[in-house]
Amino acid sequence: MKCALVTGGSRGIGRAVCLKLAGMGYHILVNYKSNETEAAKTLSLINEKGGSGELLRFDVSDKNDIQKVLGGWIEANADNLIEVLVNNAGIKEDGLLMWMKDAQWDNVIRTSLDGFFYVTRLVLNGGMLLKKYGRIINIVSLSGLKGLPGQTNYSAAKAGVIGATKALAQEVGRRGITVNAVAPGFIKTDMTVALNEKEMKAMIPVQRFGEPEEVAHAVGFLASPDASYITAEVLSINGGLYS
Ligand code: NDP
């Protein structure tokens, strides 16, 4: 069975990515942190589309939890390789740096940057390197490219993942593994629900926020076998907001 692991697959962009990859024939490991109801909904949408998957609950900011749950799954599923890894789980805890609490900094860095490291290392060593084939796609952000005020923690975390994407791509290219990043602008999910699209759309050339499916489409492309000569890239999906 060919598997794809999507961290933060219970909602938003992650859910759309799960559905896209399920449509490409992958058995989907739907990771989530705590929202069991939404994770179960993603799984039933996958099943409705004729796909298959399972839920895998672990906290990407907790390396012990990753080792226990994901490591346990890999050990118990020696024949089912994770061919596609989408590091999508992310949070924001905005605030100006001068007033930022330790926890705001730590939580955001741990979820995006530490999460990327511990999950990716496990998946690489858990079969991807041996199989000599893989697709790793990291969901970063416009913030990690441009920097956004009020998001020094989030911008630093995402910029860190962009650097790691480029470095890792050079380490594993010879093993048939590509590593790319996708950098969305403003996408309609729970994360942006408090933003005023009507006011903000004026600064976006296509004059609207994006849909999770529009990000998933790019992830599906980078995950496809045909995208084998694209690696170490950062693909912006932001309606022309920044290039
Ligand atoms: P949502 O807030 O809609 O969903 C977040 C997802 O991440 C949920 O599935 C959540 O699980 C999961 N998650 C959060 N923390 C953890 C954790 N510690 N361990 C495991 N899973 C976790 O976010 P979006 O869909 O909007 O964002 C997805 C990614 O895209 C993020 O990395 C975000 O930074 C990035 N992004 C989003 C943009 C946007 O405009 N929406 C723009 C640019 C980048 P649970 O349901 O259990 O809480």
XYZ file of N, CA and C and ligand atoms in Angstrom:
777
model
N 0.840 -1.197 0.000
C 0.000 0.000 0.000
C 0.880 1.255 0.000
N 0.617 2.154 -0.927
C 1.367 3.419 -0.966
C 0.639 4.434 -0.086
N 1.380 5.012 0.852
C 0.739 5.903 1.826
C 1.242 7.336 1.694
N 0.387 8.265 2.088
C 0.760 9.672 2.188
C 0.393 10.146 3.587
N 1.332 10.785 4.257
C 1.067 11.345 5.585
C 0.880 12.852 5.453
N -0.261 13.331 5.939
C -0.536 14.769 5.923
C -0.673 15.234 7.368
N 0.277 16.026 7.860
C 0.127 16.530 9.227
C -0.904 17.662 9.208
N -1.684 17.732 10.262
C -2.754 18.736 10.305
C -3.769 18.504 9.203
N -4.188 17.247 9.058
C -5.114 16.912 7.970
C -6.579 17.035 8.356
N -6.842 17.465 9.569
C -8.235 17.489 10.030
C -9.041 18.668 9.497
N -8.350 19.732 9.139
C -9.089 20.943 8.728
C -8.350 21.678 7.613
N -9.018 22.694 7.040
C -8.385 23.680 6.160
C -7.599 23.095 5.001
N -6.394 23.617 4.833
C -5.538 23.223 3.714
C -5.207 21.734 3.810
N -4.932 21.264 5.020
C -4.574 19.859 5.220
C -5.670 18.922 4.745
N -6.930 19.263 5.047
C -8.038 18.412 4.595
C -8.085 18.372 3.061
N -7.952 19.535 2.423
C -8.000 19.583 0.951
C -6.854 18.762 0.352
N -5.688 18.797 1.013
C -4.533 18.017 0.545
C -4.822 16.515 0.693
N -5.428 16.136 1.818
C -5.792 14.720 2.025
C -6.681 14.237 0.886
N -7.673 15.033 0.529
C -8.623 14.623 -0.517
C -7.941 14.548 -1.873
N -7.051 15.502 -2.133
C -6.319 15.511 -3.411
C -5.466 14.244 -3.544
N -4.697 13.943 -2.499
C -3.786 12.798 -2.562
C -4.559 11.469 -2.560
N -5.715 11.452 -1.885
C -6.561 10.247 -1.914
C -7.030 9.994 -3.346
N -7.364 11.079 -4.039
C -7.792 10.973 -5.439
C -6.679 10.476 -6.349
N -5.435 10.633 -5.892
C -4.284 10.150 -6.676
C -3.939 8.701 -6.325
N -4.757 8.104 -5.457
C -4.590 6.678 -5.153
C -3.827 6.376 -3.874
N -3.479 7.387 -3.123
C -2.745 7.142 -1.878
C -3.679 6.783 -0.730
N -3.216 5.887 0.131
C -3.861 5.624 1.417
C -3.395 6.755 2.337
N -4.340 7.496 2.902
C -3.976 8.727 3.616
C -3.903 8.526 5.126
N -2.772 8.926 5.702
C -2.649 8.993 7.160
C -3.010 10.421 7.545
N -4.177 10.572 8.132
C -4.690 11.902 8.493
C -4.225 12.216 9.914
N -3.192 13.033 10.007
C -2.716 13.438 11.344
C -3.512 14.645 11.835
N -3.668 14.737 13.150
C -4.295 15.911 13.763
C -3.827 15.980 15.204
N -4.116 17.138 15.828
C -3.646 17.306 17.203
C -4.721 16.928 18.217
N -5.927 17.504 18.054
C -6.954 17.260 19.070
C -8.381 17.219 18.516
N -8.595 17.755 17.315
C -9.973 17.877 16.816
C -10.447 16.591 16.135
N -10.823 15.643 16.982
C -11.240 14.299 16.539
C -12.408 14.372 15.544
N -13.372 15.257 15.831
C -14.576 15.333 14.993
C -14.221 15.736 13.569
N -13.391 16.780 13.447
C -13.021 17.255 12.101
C -12.125 16.246 11.389
N -11.257 15.587 12.159
C -10.389 14.564 11.555
C -11.243 13.425 10.998
N -12.245 13.021 11.767
C -13.139 11.943 11.315
C -13.903 12.381 10.067
N -14.219 13.681 10.001
C -14.934 14.199 8.816
C -14.031 14.109 7.579
N -12.756 14.456 7.758
C -11.819 14.328 6.625
C -11.798 12.885 6.133
N -11.733 11.961 7.093
C -11.659 10.541 6.718
C -12.933 10.098 6.003
N -14.086 10.573 6.461
C -15.313 10.131 5.776
C -15.409 10.771 4.386
N -14.883 11.976 4.215
C -14.858 12.584 2.864
C -13.953 11.777 1.930
N -12.824 11.299 2.487
C -11.913 10.452 1.699
C -12.647 9.180 1.260
N -13.330 8.562 2.219
C -14.052 7.319 1.922
C -15.165 7.543 0.899
N -15.881 8.688 1.041
C -16.945 9.021 0.083
C -16.420 9.125 -1.340
N -15.173 9.583 -1.452
C -14.555 9.723 -2.787
C -14.012 8.393 -3.306
N -14.199 7.349 -2.515
C -13.706 6.027 -2.930
C -12.266 5.780 -2.526
N -11.724 6.656 -1.678
C -10.338 6.495 -1.237
C -10.264 5.757 0.085
N -9.035 5.620 0.585
C -8.868 4.970 1.886
C -7.907 5.783 2.743
N -8.039 5.602 4.046
C -7.167 6.338 4.959
C -7.381 5.889 6.376
N -6.651 6.513 7.286
C -6.818 6.240 8.714
C -6.361 7.468 9.489
N -6.844 7.559 10.727
C -6.474 8.694 11.571
C -5.212 8.374 12.362
N -4.353 9.368 12.502
C -3.126 9.182 13.277
C -2.929 10.436 14.135
N -3.350 10.315 15.389
C -3.301 11.489 16.261
C -1.954 11.613 16.946
N -1.245 12.684 16.662
C -0.064 13.019 17.454
C 0.209 14.511 17.325
N 0.937 15.023 18.311
C 1.235 16.450 18.368
C 2.611 16.669 17.730
N 2.647 17.366 16.597
C 3.927 17.531 15.883
C 4.932 18.386 16.664
N 4.460 19.072 17.707
C 5.385 19.876 18.505
C 5.986 19.062 19.655
N 5.646 17.776 19.706
C 6.105 16.921 20.808
C 6.861 15.719 20.234
N 8.182 15.771 20.333
C 8.977 14.725 19.670
C 8.726 13.335 20.243
N 8.377 13.259 21.529
C 8.097 11.939 22.114
C 6.808 11.341 21.557
N 5.817 12.209 21.395
C 4.535 11.780 20.832
C 4.735 11.303 19.381
N 5.540 12.046 18.622
C 5.830 11.670 17.222
C 6.474 10.286 17.189
N 7.473 10.108 18.048
C 8.192 8.829 18.073
C 7.250 7.682 18.457
N 6.432 7.943 19.457
C 5.541 6.886 19.949
C 4.488 6.516 18.894
N 3.776 7.516 18.392
C 2.628 7.227 17.514
C 3.070 6.962 16.067
N 3.814 7.899 15.494
C 4.235 7.720 14.093
C 5.280 6.608 14.006
N 6.219 6.622 14.954
C 7.231 5.561 14.982
C 6.570 4.192 15.145
N 5.563 4.134 15.985
C 4.821 2.889 16.206
C 4.111 2.437 14.933
N 3.513 3.387 14.231
C 2.811 3.047 12.983
C 3.801 2.500 11.957
N 4.951 3.149 11.844
C 5.959 2.722 10.857
C 6.441 1.299 11.177
N 6.663 1.048 12.453
C 7.126 -0.286 12.876
C 6.094 -1.369 12.582
N 4.829 -1.008 12.809
C 3.752 -1.994 12.628
C 3.356 -2.157 11.165
N 3.853 -1.265 10.295
C 3.439 -1.277 8.883
C 4.651 -1.326 7.959
N 5.512 -2.290 8.206
C 6.774 -2.371 7.453
C 6.550 -2.467 5.937
N 5.398 -3.017 5.533
C 5.134 -3.163 4.087
C 4.471 -1.943 3.471
N 3.984 -1.037 4.305
C 3.241 0.121 3.794
C 4.075 1.392 3.894
N 4.755 1.694 2.825
C 5.677 2.824 2.878
C 4.995 4.183 2.738
N 5.495 5.133 3.502
C 5.032 6.515 3.331
C 5.843 7.099 2.175
N 5.154 7.298 1.063
C 5.818 7.773 -0.152
C 5.753 9.303 -0.242
N 4.676 9.851 0.304
C 4.474 11.306 0.264
C 4.292 11.811 1.693
N 5.059 12.837 2.039
C 4.907 13.481 3.349
C 4.593 14.959 3.121
N 3.475 15.400 3.671
C 3.127 16.821 3.590
C 3.164 17.387 5.007
N 4.181 18.193 5.279
C 4.302 18.858 6.584
C 3.445 20.121 6.547
N 2.207 19.965 6.996
C 1.229 21.053 6.876
C 0.825 21.649 8.219
N 0.906 20.868 9.299
C 0.420 21.356 10.596
C 1.101 22.678 10.944
N 0.316 23.642 11.345
C 0.888 24.939 11.713
C -0.095 25.747 12.523
N 0.444 26.640 13.332
C -0.411 27.538 14.115
C 0.169 28.942 14.019
N -0.664 29.928 14.344
C -0.108 31.271 14.519
C -0.522 31.803 15.885
N 0.381 32.523 16.490
C 0.081 33.195 17.775
C 0.696 34.573 17.658
N -0.056 35.491 17.019
C 0.491 36.789 16.608
C 0.674 37.760 17.771
N 1.593 38.693 17.566
C 1.833 39.764 18.529
C 3.130 40.464 18.169
N 3.238 41.719 18.550
C 4.494 42.416 18.280
C 5.602 41.808 19.120
N 6.794 41.765 18.547
C 7.908 41.089 19.227
C 8.165 41.652 20.618
N 8.043 42.974 20.754
C 8.383 43.574 22.052
C 7.468 43.092 23.176
N 6.270 42.643 22.818
C 5.335 42.155 23.836
C 5.128 40.641 23.777
N 5.888 39.995 22.922
C 5.647 38.566 22.715
C 6.058 37.731 23.935
N 5.173 36.845 24.341
C 5.449 35.951 25.476
C 6.332 34.790 25.010
N 7.078 34.209 25.946
C 7.916 33.042 25.624
C 7.084 31.954 24.934
N 5.899 31.722 25.483
C 5.068 30.622 24.959
C 4.646 30.883 23.517
N 4.384 32.157 23.179
C 3.987 32.479 21.799
C 5.114 32.119 20.826
N 6.331 32.453 21.228
C 7.490 32.130 20.394
C 7.669 30.604 20.302
N 7.722 29.971 21.480
C 8.009 28.534 21.530
C 6.960 27.697 20.801
N 5.690 27.987 21.036
C 4.623 27.158 20.445
C 4.683 27.176 18.925
N 4.901 28.361 18.369
C 4.877 28.495 16.902
C 6.111 27.851 16.279
N 7.278 28.090 16.891
C 8.516 27.493 16.362
C 8.458 25.966 16.493
N 7.992 25.500 17.637
C 7.955 24.038 17.853
C 7.015 23.349 16.870
N 5.877 23.968 16.610
C 4.903 23.311 15.728
C 5.434 23.257 14.293
N 5.882 24.382 13.766
C 6.297 24.384 12.356
C 7.704 23.833 12.144
N 8.662 24.334 12.912
C 10.067 24.014 12.620
C 10.490 22.685 13.261
N 10.247 22.532 14.560
C 10.575 21.264 15.215
C 9.721 20.143 14.610
N 8.450 20.447 14.355
C 7.552 19.449 13.755
C 8.107 18.944 12.439
N 8.540 19.868 11.614
C 9.150 19.478 10.325
C 10.309 18.515 10.575
N 11.213 18.870 11.503
C 12.424 18.085 11.720
C 12.118 16.668 12.205
N 11.351 16.562 13.274
C 11.151 15.245 13.885
C 10.307 14.311 13.014
N 9.292 14.887 12.350
C 8.442 14.039 11.494
C 9.227 13.600 10.252
N 9.942 14.551 9.639
C 10.639 14.243 8.385
C 11.764 13.238 8.616
N 12.522 13.411 9.701
C 13.625 12.476 9.972
C 13.105 11.049 10.136
N 11.987 10.939 10.841
C 11.402 9.616 11.075
C 10.914 8.979 9.767
N 10.272 9.773 8.930
C 9.737 9.236 7.667
C 10.880 8.862 6.718
N 11.913 9.687 6.680
C 13.071 9.375 5.817
C 13.718 8.056 6.241
N 13.984 7.933 7.539
C 14.643 6.727 8.045
C 13.694 5.535 8.129
N 12.395 5.827 8.089
C 11.399 4.759 8.220
C 11.079 4.081 6.901
N 11.867 4.315 5.863
C 11.644 3.584 4.616
C 11.858 4.387 3.346
N 11.664 5.703 3.428
C 11.746 6.519 2.209
C 13.145 6.469 1.590
N 14.163 6.556 2.437
C 15.545 6.537 1.929
C 15.874 5.183 1.297
N 15.417 4.126 1.966
C 15.682 2.768 1.493
C 14.976 2.508 0.166
N 13.747 3.010 0.056
C 12.925 2.800 -1.134
C 13.474 3.606 -2.321
N 14.248 4.638 -2.003
C 14.803 5.533 -3.023
C 13.715 6.201 -3.861
N 12.639 6.554 -3.201
C 11.599 7.353 -3.847
C 10.825 8.085 -2.770
N 10.533 9.350 -3.014
C 9.696 10.066 -2.056
C 9.415 11.489 -2.494
N 8.358 12.004 -1.908
C 7.969 13.394 -2.157
C 7.710 14.052 -0.800
N 8.484 15.083 -0.491
C 8.259 15.812 0.765
C 7.838 17.229 0.390
N 6.699 17.629 0.896
C 6.185 18.966 0.576
C 5.878 19.688 1.889
N 6.502 20.828 2.066
C 6.339 21.599 3.290
C 5.456 22.815 3.027
N 4.418 22.959 3.833
C 3.542 24.122 3.668
C 4.141 25.255 4.502
N 4.655 26.250 3.816
C 5.241 27.400 4.499
C 4.288 28.586 4.389
N 4.776 29.756 4.064
C 3.869 30.910 4.024
C 4.537 32.115 3.376
N 3.687 32.973 2.865
C 4.123 34.296 2.428
C 4.938 34.984 3.536
N 4.516 34.778 4.794
C 5.212 35.385 5.934
C 6.670 34.970 6.013
N 6.951 33.733 5.610
C 8.318 33.225 5.670
C 9.197 33.776 4.557
N 8.570 34.316 3.525
C 9.318 34.909 2.415
C 9.480 36.410 2.618
N 8.384 37.063 2.958
C 8.341 38.525 3.016
C 8.536 39.053 4.434
N 8.122 38.244 5.429
C 8.060 38.737 6.805
C 6.819 39.590 6.966
N 6.047 39.327 8.004
C 4.861 40.162 8.239
C 4.906 40.693 9.667
N 4.643 41.994 9.852
C 4.665 42.548 11.209
C 3.611 41.871 12.081
N 3.975 41.638 13.327
C 3.062 40.935 14.238
C 3.244 39.429 14.152
N 4.141 38.997 13.261
C 4.353 37.554 13.068
C 5.840 37.209 13.030
N 6.638 37.796 13.919
C 8.072 37.450 13.877
C 8.273 35.968 14.187
N 7.479 35.437 15.113
C 7.582 34.007 15.442
C 7.209 33.139 14.237
N 6.069 33.439 13.638
C 5.561 32.661 12.502
C 6.468 32.836 11.276
N 6.902 34.069 11.024
C 7.794 34.323 9.874
C 9.104 33.573 10.048
N 9.637 33.582 11.286
C 10.904 32.886 11.553
C 10.731 31.376 11.373
N 9.625 30.848 11.868
C 9.379 29.403 11.751
C 9.287 28.992 10.284
N 8.527 29.759 9.509
C 8.321 29.402 8.101
C 9.594 29.633 7.276
N 10.327 30.712 7.566
C 11.596 30.947 6.866
C 12.577 29.833 7.197
N 12.526 29.358 8.441
C 13.381 28.236 8.850
C 13.069 26.984 8.036
N 11.798 26.726 7.836
C 11.410 25.536 7.058
C 11.825 25.708 5.584
N 11.781 26.926 5.086
C 12.222 27.163 3.695
C 13.715 26.829 3.561
N 14.519 27.282 4.510
C 15.955 26.966 4.487
C 16.191 25.468 4.583
N 15.437 24.820 5.462
C 15.574 23.374 5.640
C 15.160 22.624 4.372
N 14.142 23.121 3.701
C 13.667 22.507 2.443
C 14.804 22.482 1.421
N 15.466 23.634 1.278
C 16.537 23.750 0.275
C 17.741 22.877 0.635
N 18.062 22.812 1.928
C 19.207 22.007 2.364
C 18.915 20.510 2.212
N 17.737 20.100 2.678
C 17.403 18.666 2.629
C 17.295 18.177 1.181
N 16.774 19.037 0.314
C 16.651 18.649 -1.103
C 18.014 18.252 -1.662
N 19.056 18.952 -1.225
C 20.404 18.650 -1.718
C 20.965 17.371 -1.094
N 20.477 17.038 0.110
C 20.947 15.817 0.765
C 20.340 14.561 0.149
N 19.076 14.644 -0.267
C 18.363 13.404 -0.648
C 18.018 13.305 -2.134
N 18.448 14.276 -2.906
C 18.144 14.275 -4.344
C 18.587 12.999 -5.039
N 19.764 12.527 -4.692
C 20.309 11.317 -5.347
C 19.530 10.058 -4.985
N 18.691 10.159 -3.962
C 17.886 8.996 -3.544
C 16.481 9.033 -4.150
N 16.276 9.894 -5.123
C 14.959 9.936 -5.775
C 13.890 10.633 -4.952
N 14.345 11.406 -3.973
C 13.383 12.106 -3.106
C 13.443 13.601 -3.417
N 12.291 14.184 -3.700
C 12.247 15.634 -3.901
C 11.694 16.296 -2.644
N 12.182 17.509 -2.389
C 11.732 18.273 -1.216
C 11.402 19.686 -1.684
N 10.149 20.042 -1.571
C 9.716 21.361 -2.012
C 8.843 22.026 -0.959
N 8.649 23.324 -1.127
C 7.767 24.059 -0.216
C 6.693 24.775 -1.026
N 5.550 24.913 -0.406
C 4.450 25.667 -1.005
C 4.148 26.815 -0.047
N 4.109 28.031 -0.589
C 3.926 29.213 0.266
C 2.602 29.912 -0.055
N 1.548 29.578 0.683
C 0.265 30.235 0.436
C 0.255 31.678 0.941
N -0.603 32.470 0.308
C -0.889 33.821 0.819
C -2.075 33.709 1.769
N -3.158 34.435 1.490
C -4.343 34.351 2.352
C -5.312 33.306 1.799
N -5.520 32.251 2.572
C -6.391 31.149 2.158
C -7.546 31.044 3.151
N -8.754 30.784 2.622
C -9.945 30.729 3.486
C -9.968 29.468 4.351
N -9.523 29.615 5.584
C -9.568 28.503 6.551
C -9.847 29.099 7.935
N -9.879 28.246 8.941
C -10.074 28.734 10.318
C -8.988 29.738 10.711
N -7.784 29.559 10.131
C -6.671 30.426 10.509
C -6.882 31.887 10.091
N -7.647 32.085 9.033
C -7.832 33.453 8.504
C -9.261 33.958 8.717
N -10.040 33.214 9.497
C -11.465 33.542 9.616
C -11.690 34.946 10.203
N -10.738 35.413 11.013
C -10.903 36.727 11.645
C -10.475 37.878 10.720
N -9.893 37.553 9.568
C -9.438 38.610 8.656
C -10.592 39.075 7.773
N -10.574 40.352 7.421
C -11.646 40.916 6.617
C -11.276 40.851 5.125
N -11.816 39.831 4.457
C -11.468 39.630 3.043
C -11.892 40.829 2.195
N -13.049 41.394 2.502
C -13.563 42.525 1.712
C -12.570 43.678 1.694
N -11.995 43.955 2.882
C -11.031 45.061 2.981
C -9.683 44.681 2.360
N -9.263 43.445 2.604
C -7.900 43.054 2.225
C -7.754 42.679 0.765
N -8.859 42.341 0.111
C -8.744 41.839 -1.262
C -8.218 42.900 -2.230
N -8.353 44.171 -1.850
C -7.893 45.257 -2.724
C -6.392 45.157 -3.012
N -5.635 44.595 -2.062
C -4.180 44.515 -2.272
C -3.749 43.224 -2.981
N -4.724 42.359 -3.268
C -4.395 41.089 -3.940
C -4.764 41.216 -5.424
N -3.798 41.020 -6.332
C -4.105 41.177 -7.761
C -5.327 40.394 -8.241
N -5.548 39.165 -7.764
C -6.739 38.435 -8.233
C -7.991 38.785 -7.417
N -7.850 39.706 -6.466
C -8.975 40.322 -5.762
C -9.819 39.368 -4.900
N -9.165 38.391 -4.318
C -9.887 37.489 -3.403
C -8.895 36.660 -2.607
N -9.378 36.052 -1.522
C -8.588 35.049 -0.808
C -8.621 33.744 -1.616
N -7.651 32.868 -1.365
C -7.612 31.591 -2.078
C -8.414 30.515 -1.363
N -8.701 29.456 -2.081
C -9.407 28.298 -1.529
C -8.371 27.221 -1.156
N -8.634 26.453 -0.105
C -7.709 25.356 0.256
C -7.422 24.422 -0.928
N -8.421 24.210 -1.776
C -8.248 23.303 -2.926
C -7.217 23.848 -3.910
N -7.061 25.170 -3.953
C -6.088 25.757 -4.881
C -4.656 25.493 -4.401
N -4.492 25.385 -3.086
C -3.181 25.005 -2.536
C -2.975 23.500 -2.757
N -4.035 22.738 -2.508
C -3.945 21.274 -2.651
C -3.578 20.876 -4.081
N -4.059 21.640 -5.043
C -3.755 21.342 -6.445
C -2.238 21.385 -6.679
N -1.592 22.408 -6.130
C -0.130 22.538 -6.282
C 0.593 21.414 -5.540
N 0.079 21.047 -4.374
C 0.696 19.962 -3.601
C 0.590 18.654 -4.394
N -0.575 18.439 -4.996
C -0.772 17.234 -5.806
C 0.210 17.185 -6.968
N 0.431 18.319 -7.582
C 1.389 18.384 -8.699
C 2.799 18.036 -8.219
N 3.235 18.658 -7.131
C 4.589 18.390 -6.624
C 4.721 16.955 -6.111
N 3.608 16.359 -5.690
C 3.629 14.985 -5.187
C 3.618 13.957 -6.307
N 3.326 14.387 -7.520
C 3.183 13.426 -8.617
C 4.546 12.919 -9.079
N 4.600 11.691 -9.581
C 5.873 11.150 -10.092
C 6.453 12.038 -11.199
N 5.593 12.680 -11.971
C 6.054 13.519 -13.086
C 6.826 14.763 -12.645
N 6.704 15.144 -11.385
C 7.390 16.353 -10.904
C 8.799 16.016 -10.404
N 9.394 14.966 -10.963
C 10.658 14.431 -10.413
C 11.869 15.342 -10.581
N 11.781 16.329 -11.483
C 12.952 17.208 -11.678
C 12.761 18.557 -10.987
N 11.731 18.649 -10.176
C 11.488 19.883 -9.408
C 11.819 19.591 -7.951
N 12.862 20.222 -7.435
C 13.186 20.052 -6.019
C 13.875 21.311 -5.496
N 13.809 21.511 -4.191
C 14.373 22.696 -3.525
C 13.657 23.983 -3.946
N 12.422 23.839 -4.423
C 11.666 25.003 -4.897
C 10.689 25.512 -3.822
N 10.363 26.781 -3.917
C 9.290 27.342 -3.093
C 8.256 27.928 -4.049
N 7.080 27.335 -4.050
C 6.033 27.757 -4.974
C 5.014 28.629 -4.237
N 4.914 29.889 -4.644
C 3.950 30.799 -4.011
C 2.561 30.605 -4.604
N 1.572 30.599 -3.721
C 0.173 30.502 -4.166
C -0.562 31.614 -3.435
N -0.490 32.808 -4.011
C -0.966 33.973 -3.265
C -1.733 34.982 -4.114
N -2.197 34.553 -5.265
C -2.990 35.464 -6.100
C -2.212 36.668 -6.601
N -0.886 36.553 -6.609
C -0.053 37.652 -7.123
C 0.329 38.679 -6.080
N 0.010 38.383 -4.813
C 0.266 39.344 -3.735
C 1.733 39.672 -3.555
N 2.592 38.681 -3.797
C 4.034 38.876 -3.569
C 4.789 37.871 -4.423
N 5.859 38.342 -5.097
C 6.671 37.392 -5.871
C 8.130 37.788 -5.785
P -6.107 25.532 10.222
O -5.988 26.342 11.464
O -7.363 25.550 9.428
O -5.764 23.985 10.556
C -4.619 23.695 11.269
C -4.377 22.211 11.211
O -3.117 21.913 11.847
C -5.417 21.418 11.954
O -5.612 20.198 11.279
C -4.773 21.170 13.316
O -5.239 20.020 13.999
C -3.346 20.980 12.891
N -2.379 21.213 13.953
C -2.112 22.373 14.607
N -1.151 22.170 15.532
C -0.808 20.868 15.462
C 0.085 20.048 16.170
N 0.858 20.546 17.137
N 0.157 18.742 15.846
C -0.609 18.215 14.862
N -1.489 18.940 14.153
C -1.594 20.246 14.465
O -4.854 25.963 9.342
P -4.694 26.155 7.762
O -5.304 25.026 7.040
O -5.040 27.527 7.421
O -3.098 26.063 7.671
C -2.406 24.900 7.244
C -0.954 25.276 7.020
O -0.887 26.289 6.022
C -0.269 25.843 8.255
O 1.079 25.405 8.295
C -0.309 27.337 8.020
O 0.737 27.988 8.690
C -0.152 27.390 6.514
N -0.633 28.620 5.915
C -1.956 28.976 5.974
C -2.373 30.151 5.373
C -3.810 30.585 5.377
O -4.081 31.692 4.879
N -4.744 29.820 5.868
C -1.432 31.028 4.691
C -0.081 30.548 4.675
C 0.290 29.390 5.263
P -6.557 20.083 14.958
O -7.737 20.159 14.032
O -6.518 18.816 15.729
O -6.425 21.307 15.800
